[in-house]
Amino acid sequence: MAPIRILLADDHSVVRAGLRAFIEAQPDMEVVGEAGDGAAALALFAATQPDLVVMDLSMPELNGLEATERLRAHAPGARVLFLSVYEDALSLRRAMAAGAAGYVLKRSEAETLISAIRAVVRGEVFLDPAFDAALLERAVGDRAGAAGPPAALSEREGGVLRLIAQGYSNKEIAARLDLSVKTVETYKARAMEKLALSSRVDIVRYANAQGWLSHP
């Protein structure tokens, strides 16, 4: 199996060196480029076409939020994982609104970053479990709360969404619920249509608003 190809974007060379060393110690990962600012990250993304960008929030020239917005505008399928010192609800909300698929705190264990990388590459959303539930609700609850009440969902639709928000893949959900993958996809599609959700990020926002992820 081909390794996960990762682009690092952080304005501190020492941080990048540490990240590269730890990531490349994983048997299924490789770093294909390093950028010290957002503009360089965009250029390197075009040149290397990585599977994932690990992006710092605060960088010169073009910060991580702006770089992510521009990247996602030109490459909607691009996966961005923020690695940041900022732990406030506003920073998290802005990162997710920019199109990030994950957010990890720099103070967290290195294994958390590795788990986040694998989850995001699988198409999942990853929010650092170090965030407390109240902050997550403040960060993502407003948009999710407008999605509609959970009563709009059938028990099975709600169960599928809950598992998606917890990071399970469609295949894993199918095994847990004794369903086919296609049936899981059908429940997911119906639930997202009912709640006007358009992505896994929206599902996580909705789940946090409903209190489904209060106990990481």
Coordinates of C-alpha atoms in Angstrom, one line a residue:
M1 CA 0.0 0.0 0.0
A2 CA 1.3 3.4 -0.9
P3 CA 2.3 5.6 2.1
I4 CA 0.2 8.7 3.1
R5 CA 1.9 11.7 1.5
I6 CA 2.0 14.7 3.8
L7 CA 2.9 18.4 3.3
L8 CA 4.0 20.3 6.4
A9 CA 3.2 24.0 6.7
D10 CA 4.7 25.7 9.8
D11 CA 6.8 28.8 10.1
H12 CA 9.1 27.3 12.7
S13 CA 11.8 25.1 11.1
V14 CA 12.5 23.3 14.4
V15 CA 8.8 22.3 14.7
R16 CA 8.8 21.1 11.1
A17 CA 11.9 19.0 11.7
G18 CA 10.4 17.4 14.7
L19 CA 7.2 16.7 12.8
R20 CA 9.0 15.2 9.9
A21 CA 11.1 12.9 12.1
F22 CA 8.0 11.6 14.0
I23 CA 5.8 11.2 10.9
E24 CA 8.5 9.5 8.8
A25 CA 9.0 7.0 11.7
Q26 CA 5.5 5.7 10.8
P27 CA 5.6 2.8 8.3
D28 CA 2.7 4.2 6.3
M29 CA 3.6 7.9 6.1
E30 CA 6.1 10.2 4.3
V31 CA 6.6 13.9 4.2
V32 CA 6.8 15.2 0.6
G33 CA 7.4 18.9 1.3
E34 CA 7.8 21.6 3.9
A35 CA 6.6 25.2 3.7
G36 CA 7.3 28.1 6.1
D37 CA 4.3 30.2 5.1
G38 CA 0.9 29.9 3.6
A39 CA 1.9 31.1 0.1
A40 CA 4.7 28.5 -0.1
A41 CA 2.3 25.8 1.1
L42 CA -0.1 26.6 -1.8
A43 CA 2.8 26.4 -4.3
L44 CA 4.1 23.1 -2.8
F45 CA 0.7 21.6 -2.8
A46 CA 0.4 22.2 -6.5
A47 CA 3.8 20.7 -7.1
T48 CA 3.5 17.6 -4.8
Q49 CA -0.2 16.8 -4.7
P50 CA -0.1 15.4 -1.1
D51 CA -2.8 13.4 0.5
L52 CA -2.9 15.8 3.4
V53 CA -1.6 19.1 4.6
V54 CA -0.7 19.6 8.2
M55 CA -1.2 23.3 8.6
D56 CA -0.2 25.8 11.3
L57 CA -2.8 28.5 12.0
S58 CA -0.5 31.5 12.4
M59 CA 2.1 32.0 9.6
P60 CA 3.6 34.9 7.7
E61 CA 2.7 36.0 4.2
L62 CA -0.5 34.0 4.2
N63 CA -1.9 32.5 7.4
G64 CA -3.2 29.0 7.7
L65 CA -6.9 30.1 7.5
E66 CA -6.4 32.1 4.3
A67 CA -4.2 29.4 2.7
T68 CA -6.8 26.7 3.5
E69 CA -9.6 28.8 2.0
R70 CA -7.6 29.4 -1.2
L71 CA -6.5 25.8 -1.4
R72 CA -10.0 24.4 -1.0
A73 CA -11.4 26.9 -3.5
H74 CA -9.0 25.5 -6.2
A75 CA -8.9 21.9 -4.9
P76 CA -12.1 21.1 -3.1
G77 CA -10.9 17.6 -2.3
A78 CA -7.8 18.8 -0.5
R79 CA -7.5 17.6 3.1
V80 CA -6.2 20.0 5.7
L81 CA -5.4 19.2 9.3
F82 CA -4.6 22.1 11.6
L83 CA -1.9 21.8 14.2
S84 CA -2.1 24.8 16.4
V85 CA -1.3 26.3 19.8
Y86 CA -4.7 28.1 19.8
E87 CA -7.3 26.4 22.0
D88 CA -10.2 28.9 21.9
A89 CA -13.6 28.3 20.3
L90 CA -13.1 31.1 17.8
S91 CA -9.9 29.7 16.3
L92 CA -11.5 26.2 16.0
R93 CA -14.7 27.6 14.4
R94 CA -12.6 29.6 11.9
A95 CA -10.5 26.6 11.0
M96 CA -13.5 24.4 10.4
A97 CA -15.3 27.2 8.4
A98 CA -12.2 27.5 6.2
G99 CA -12.5 23.9 5.2
A100 CA -10.3 22.0 7.6
A101 CA -11.1 18.4 8.3
G102 CA -9.3 18.3 11.6
Y103 CA -7.8 20.3 14.4
V104 CA -5.1 19.1 16.8
L105 CA -3.4 21.0 19.6
K106 CA 0.4 21.3 19.6
R107 CA 0.4 20.4 23.3
S108 CA -1.2 17.1 22.7
E109 CA 0.7 13.8 22.5
A110 CA 2.3 13.0 19.2
E111 CA 0.2 9.9 18.8
T112 CA -2.9 12.2 18.7
L113 CA -1.5 13.8 15.5
I114 CA -0.8 10.4 14.0
S115 CA -4.4 9.3 14.7
A116 CA -5.7 12.5 13.3
I117 CA -3.7 12.1 10.1
R118 CA -5.1 8.6 9.5
A119 CA -8.6 9.6 10.3
V120 CA -8.6 12.6 8.0
V121 CA -7.1 10.6 5.1
R122 CA -9.9 8.1 5.6
G123 CA -12.4 10.9 5.0
E124 CA -13.3 11.5 8.6
V125 CA -13.3 14.6 10.8
F126 CA -10.9 14.7 13.8
L127 CA -11.2 17.2 16.7
D128 CA -8.6 16.9 19.4
P129 CA -10.1 15.1 22.4
A130 CA -8.3 17.6 24.6
F131 CA -11.0 20.1 23.8
D132 CA -13.7 20.1 26.4
A133 CA -17.3 19.5 25.3
A134 CA -18.5 23.0 26.3
L135 CA -15.9 24.6 24.1
L136 CA -16.7 22.3 21.2
E137 CA -20.4 23.3 21.5
R138 CA -19.5 27.0 21.5
A139 CA -17.2 26.5 18.5
V140 CA -19.5 24.5 16.2
G141 CA -23.0 24.6 17.8
D142 CA -24.5 27.7 16.1
R143 CA -24.6 26.3 12.6
A144 CA -25.4 22.8 13.7
G145 CA -28.2 24.0 16.0
A146 CA -29.9 25.4 12.9
A147 CA -29.9 22.0 11.2
G148 CA -33.0 20.8 12.9
P149 CA -34.1 18.7 15.9
P150 CA -33.0 15.1 16.3
A151 CA -36.6 14.0 16.2
A152 CA -36.5 14.6 12.4
L153 CA -34.4 11.5 12.2
S154 CA -35.4 7.8 12.5
E155 CA -33.6 5.9 15.2
R156 CA -31.4 4.2 12.6
E157 CA -30.5 7.4 10.8
G158 CA -29.6 9.0 14.1
G159 CA -27.4 6.0 15.0
V160 CA -25.5 6.1 11.8
L161 CA -24.9 9.9 12.1
R162 CA -23.7 9.4 15.7
L163 CA -21.1 6.8 14.6
I164 CA -20.0 8.9 11.7
A165 CA -19.4 11.8 14.1
Q166 CA -17.4 9.5 16.4
G167 CA -15.0 8.8 13.5
Y168 CA -16.2 5.4 12.3
S169 CA -16.0 4.6 8.5
N170 CA -19.1 3.4 6.6
K171 CA -17.6 -0.1 6.5
E172 CA -17.0 -0.1 10.3
I173 CA -20.6 1.2 10.9
A174 CA -22.0 -1.5 8.7
A175 CA -20.2 -4.2 10.8
R176 CA -21.3 -2.7 14.1
L177 CA -25.0 -2.4 13.0
D178 CA -25.1 -5.6 11.0
L179 CA -26.0 -3.7 7.8
S180 CA -24.6 -3.5 4.3
V181 CA -22.3 -0.6 3.4
K182 CA -24.9 0.6 0.9
T183 CA -27.6 0.6 3.5
V184 CA -25.4 2.7 5.8
E185 CA -24.8 5.1 2.9
T186 CA -28.5 5.3 2.4
Y187 CA -29.2 6.1 6.0
K188 CA -26.5 8.7 6.0
A189 CA -27.8 10.4 2.8
R190 CA -31.3 10.5 4.2
A191 CA -30.2 12.0 7.5
M192 CA -28.0 14.6 5.8
E193 CA -30.9 15.6 3.5
K194 CA -33.3 15.9 6.4
L195 CA -30.9 18.1 8.4
A196 CA -29.5 20.1 5.4
L197 CA -25.9 18.8 6.1
S198 CA -23.4 18.7 3.3
S199 CA -20.2 17.2 4.8
R200 CA -18.7 15.2 7.6
V201 CA -17.7 18.5 9.2
D202 CA -21.4 19.4 9.3
I203 CA -22.2 16.1 10.9
V204 CA -19.7 16.6 13.7
R205 CA -21.1 20.1 14.3
Y206 CA -24.6 18.7 14.5
A207 CA -23.4 15.9 16.8
N208 CA -21.7 18.3 19.2
A209 CA -24.8 20.5 19.3
Q210 CA -26.9 17.4 20.3
G211 CA -24.4 16.4 23.0
W212 CA -23.5 13.2 21.3
L213 CA -19.8 13.8 21.7
S214 CA -19.8 15.1 25.3
H215 CA -17.6 12.2 26.4
P216 CA -14.6 11.8 24.1

